[in-house]
PDB file of C-alpha atoms in Angstrom:
ATOM      1  CA  UNK A1181     -68.682  20.992 -72.138  1.00  0.00           C
ATOM      2  CA  UNK A1182     -68.232  23.695 -74.715  1.00  0.00           C
ATOM      3  CA  UNK A1183     -64.917  24.350 -76.397  1.00  0.00           C
ATOM      4  CA  UNK A1184     -64.609  27.715 -74.621  1.00  0.00           C
ATOM      5  CA  UNK A1185     -65.120  26.173 -71.180  1.00  0.00           C
ATOM      6  CA  UNK A1186     -62.699  23.374 -72.003  1.00  0.00           C
ATOM      7  CA  UNK A1187     -59.973  25.830 -73.048  1.00  0.00           C
ATOM      8  CA  UNK A1188     -60.540  28.013 -69.959  1.00  0.00           C
ATOM      9  CA  UNK A1189     -60.347  24.938 -67.713  1.00  0.00           C
ATOM     10  CA  UNK A1190     -57.100  23.875 -69.395  1.00  0.00           C
ATOM     11  CA  UNK A1191     -55.661  27.371 -68.887  1.00  0.00           C
ATOM     12  CA  UNK A1192     -56.703  27.345 -65.219  1.00  0.00           C
ATOM     13  CA  UNK A1193     -55.081  23.932 -64.702  1.00  0.00           C
ATOM     14  CA  UNK A1194     -51.943  25.115 -66.464  1.00  0.00           C
ATOM     15  CA  UNK A1195     -51.842  28.160 -64.190  1.00  0.00           C
ATOM     16  CA  UNK A1196     -52.165  25.993 -61.059  1.00  0.00           C
ATOM     17  CA  UNK A1197     -49.335  23.721 -62.174  1.00  0.00           C
ATOM     18  CA  UNK A1198     -47.121  26.694 -63.024  1.00  0.00           C
ATOM     19  CA  UNK A1199     -47.719  28.233 -59.607  1.00  0.00           C
ATOM     20  CA  UNK A1200     -46.985  24.937 -57.821  1.00  0.00           C
ATOM     21  CA  UNK A1201     -43.739  24.476 -59.746  1.00  0.00           C
ATOM     22  CA  UNK A1202     -42.773  28.106 -59.117  1.00  0.00           C
ATOM     23  CA  UNK A1203     -43.442  27.766 -55.382  1.00  0.00           C
ATOM     24  CA  UNK A1204     -41.488  24.533 -55.131  1.00  0.00           C
ATOM     25  CA  UNK A1205     -38.477  26.112 -56.840  1.00  0.00           C
ATOM     26  CA  UNK A1206     -38.515  29.037 -54.408  1.00  0.00           C
ATOM     27  CA  UNK A1207     -35.990  29.086 -51.534  1.00  0.00           C
ATOM     28  CA  UNK A1208     -38.856  30.156 -49.279  1.00  0.00           C
ATOM     29  CA  UNK A1209     -40.425  26.713 -49.788  1.00  0.00           C
ATOM     30  CA  UNK A1210     -38.085  25.216 -47.201  1.00  0.00           C
ATOM     31  CA  UNK A1211     -38.508  28.128 -44.792  1.00  0.00           C
ATOM     32  CA  UNK A1212     -42.279  27.855 -44.476  1.00  0.00           C
ATOM     33  CA  UNK A1213     -42.104  24.583 -42.601  1.00  0.00           C
ATOM     34  CA  UNK A1214     -42.041  21.783 -45.135  1.00  0.00           C
ATOM     35  CA  UNK A1215     -40.053  18.845 -43.796  1.00  0.00           C
ATOM     36  CA  UNK A1216     -38.389  17.980 -47.068  1.00  0.00           C
ATOM     37  CA  UNK A1217     -35.698  20.512 -48.009  1.00  0.00           C
ATOM     38  CA  UNK A1218     -36.383  19.921 -51.689  1.00  0.00           C
ATOM     39  CA  UNK A1219     -39.460  18.598 -53.411  1.00  0.00           C
ATOM     40  CA  UNK A1220     -38.985  15.082 -54.636  1.00  0.00           C
ATOM     41  CA  UNK A1221     -37.575  14.905 -58.105  1.00  0.00           C
ATOM     42  CA  UNK A1222     -40.278  12.427 -59.118  1.00  0.00           C
ATOM     43  CA  UNK A1223     -43.039  14.854 -58.168  1.00  0.00           C
ATOM     44  CA  UNK A1224     -41.435  17.716 -60.083  1.00  0.00           C
ATOM     45  CA  UNK A1225     -40.934  15.537 -63.167  1.00  0.00           C
ATOM     46  CA  UNK A1226     -44.530  14.337 -62.989  1.00  0.00           C
ATOM     47  CA  UNK A1227     -45.834  17.903 -62.630  1.00  0.00           C
ATOM     48  CA  UNK A1228     -43.687  19.104 -65.546  1.00  0.00           C
ATOM     49  CA  UNK A1229     -44.867  16.197 -67.699  1.00  0.00           C
ATOM     50  CA  UNK A1230     -48.501  16.948 -66.846  1.00  0.00           C
ATOM     51  CA  UNK A1231     -47.926  20.639 -67.608  1.00  0.00           C
ATOM     52  CA  UNK A1232     -46.506  19.762 -71.038  1.00  0.00           C
ATOM     53  CA  UNK A1233     -49.453  17.444 -71.710  1.00  0.00           C
ATOM     54  CA  UNK A1234     -51.966  20.165 -70.837  1.00  0.00           C
ATOM     55  CA  UNK A1235     -50.064  22.822 -72.810  1.00  0.00           C
ATOM     56  CA  UNK A1236     -50.294  20.570 -75.885  1.00  0.00           C
ATOM     57  CA  UNK A1237     -54.100  20.630 -75.605  1.00  0.00           C
ATOM     58  CA  UNK A1238     -54.364  24.438 -75.440  1.00  0.00           C
ATOM     59  CA  UNK A1239     -54.774  26.306 -78.721  1.00  0.00           C
ATOM     60  CA  UNK A1240     -51.365  27.739 -79.752  1.00  0.00           C
ATOM     61  CA  UNK A1241     -52.503  31.384 -79.859  1.00  0.00           C
ATOM     62  CA  UNK A1242     -54.034  31.068 -76.373  1.00  0.00           C
ATOM     63  CA  UNK A1243     -50.868  29.429 -75.071  1.00  0.00           C
ATOM     64  CA  UNK A1244     -48.798  32.326 -76.436  1.00  0.00           C
ATOM     65  CA  UNK A1245     -51.050  34.850 -74.716  1.00  0.00           C
ATOM     66  CA  UNK A1246     -50.982  32.770 -71.526  1.00  0.00           C
ATOM     67  CA  UNK A1247     -47.166  32.644 -71.448  1.00  0.00           C
ATOM     68  CA  UNK A1248     -46.949  36.398 -72.054  1.00  0.00           C
ATOM     69  CA  UNK A1249     -49.406  37.209 -69.263  1.00  0.00           C
ATOM     70  CA  UNK A1250     -47.739  34.738 -66.872  1.00  0.00           C
ATOM     71  CA  UNK A1251     -44.367  36.338 -67.543  1.00  0.00           C
ATOM     72  CA  UNK A1252     -45.795  39.811 -66.977  1.00  0.00           C
ATOM     73  CA  UNK A1253     -47.754  39.126 -63.782  1.00  0.00           C
ATOM     74  CA  UNK A1254     -46.162  35.938 -62.415  1.00  0.00           C
ATOM     75  CA  UNK A1255     -49.551  34.416 -61.686  1.00  0.00           C
ATOM     76  CA  UNK A1256     -53.301  35.029 -61.807  1.00  0.00           C
ATOM     77  CA  UNK A1257     -53.575  34.670 -65.551  1.00  0.00           C
ATOM     78  CA  UNK A1258     -57.152  33.385 -65.662  1.00  0.00           C
ATOM     79  CA  UNK A1259     -59.508  35.396 -63.456  1.00  0.00           C
ATOM     80  CA  UNK A1260     -63.201  35.354 -62.688  1.00  0.00           C
ATOM     81  CA  UNK A1261     -65.541  38.228 -63.481  1.00  0.00           C
ATOM     82  CA  UNK A1262     -66.957  39.225 -60.085  1.00  0.00           C
ATOM     83  CA  UNK A1263     -69.958  41.579 -60.012  1.00  0.00           C
ATOM     84  CA  UNK A1264     -68.855  43.048 -63.335  1.00  0.00           C
ATOM     85  CA  UNK A1265     -65.240  43.602 -62.254  1.00  0.00           C
ATOM     86  CA  UNK A1266     -62.055  41.939 -63.516  1.00  0.00           C
ATOM     87  CA  UNK A1267     -60.747  39.588 -60.826  1.00  0.00           C
ATOM     88  CA  UNK A1268     -57.169  40.561 -61.673  1.00  0.00           C
ATOM     89  CA  UNK A1269     -57.015  44.364 -61.898  1.00  0.00           C
ATOM     90  CA  UNK A1270     -60.473  45.070 -60.393  1.00  0.00           C
ATOM     91  CA  UNK A1271     -61.638  47.543 -63.026  1.00  0.00           C
ATOM     92  CA  UNK A1272     -65.306  47.714 -63.963  1.00  0.00           C
ATOM     93  CA  UNK A1273     -65.712  45.867 -67.236  1.00  0.00           C
ATOM     94  CA  UNK A1274     -67.901  47.135 -70.063  1.00  0.00           C
ATOM     95  CA  UNK A1275     -71.072  45.042 -70.294  1.00  0.00           C
ATOM     96  CA  UNK A1276     -70.037  43.661 -73.694  1.00  0.00           C
ATOM     97  CA  UNK A1277     -66.989  41.981 -72.085  1.00  0.00           C
ATOM     98  CA  UNK A1278     -69.135  40.444 -69.378  1.00  0.00           C
ATOM     99  CA  UNK A1279     -71.540  39.065 -71.969  1.00  0.00           C
ATOM    100  CA  UNK A1280     -68.728  37.768 -74.188  1.00  0.00           C
ATOM    101  CA  UNK A1281     -66.833  36.156 -71.293  1.00  0.00           C
ATOM    102  CA  UNK A1282     -69.686  33.690 -70.827  1.00  0.00           C
ATOM    103  CA  UNK A1283     -69.630  32.552 -74.476  1.00  0.00           C
ATOM    104  CA  UNK A1284     -66.144  33.319 -75.796  1.00  0.00           C
ATOM    105  CA  UNK A1285     -62.557  33.468 -74.567  1.00  0.00           C
ATOM    106  CA  UNK A1286     -62.157  37.104 -73.578  1.00  0.00           C
ATOM    107  CA  UNK A1287     -59.285  39.170 -72.214  1.00  0.00           C
ATOM    108  CA  UNK A1288     -59.608  42.141 -69.862  1.00  0.00           C
ATOM    109  CA  UNK A1289     -59.189  45.383 -71.837  1.00  0.00           C
ATOM    110  CA  UNK A1290     -57.007  46.807 -69.041  1.00  0.00           C
ATOM    111  CA  UNK A1291     -54.680  44.024 -67.817  1.00  0.00           C
ATOM    112  CA  UNK A1292     -55.113  41.434 -70.591  1.00  0.00           C
ATOM    113  CA  UNK A1293     -55.898  38.527 -68.261  1.00  0.00           C
ATOM    114  CA  UNK A1294     -58.274  35.806 -69.450  1.00  0.00           C
ATOM    115  CA  UNK A1295     -61.787  36.305 -68.092  1.00  0.00           C
ATOM    116  CA  UNK A1296     -64.346  33.676 -67.184  1.00  0.00           C
ATOM    117  CA  UNK A1297     -67.853  34.071 -65.858  1.00  0.00           C
ATOM    118  CA  UNK A1298     -69.511  31.762 -63.340  1.00  0.00           C
ATOM    119  CA  UNK A1299     -73.303  31.836 -63.361  1.00  0.00           C
TER     120      UNK A1299
END
């Protein structure tokens, strides 16, 4: 696996963990039908520990960008390029961004989200 793919996969995993932790902290968590009124403390601690472990593996500059984008949008930080469009803001991307997103870590010129391309 290339370094670019490895970093994108780490960012995607980090995003999933952040969204799980955010959902579990929400008061709506109990209202949507989960039997347990609060997530178990052990699960939350394990998820937070795993998040910290993954964050340590991400390049510091990418982690800074990730945190900034997560704070701004609250989710969907790493998005797929779909038919030449950003999966986050749905603008048509210039062809150079599409080409670069398959070989380099690229951000959308409009929303700033990380882009990845699936062949």
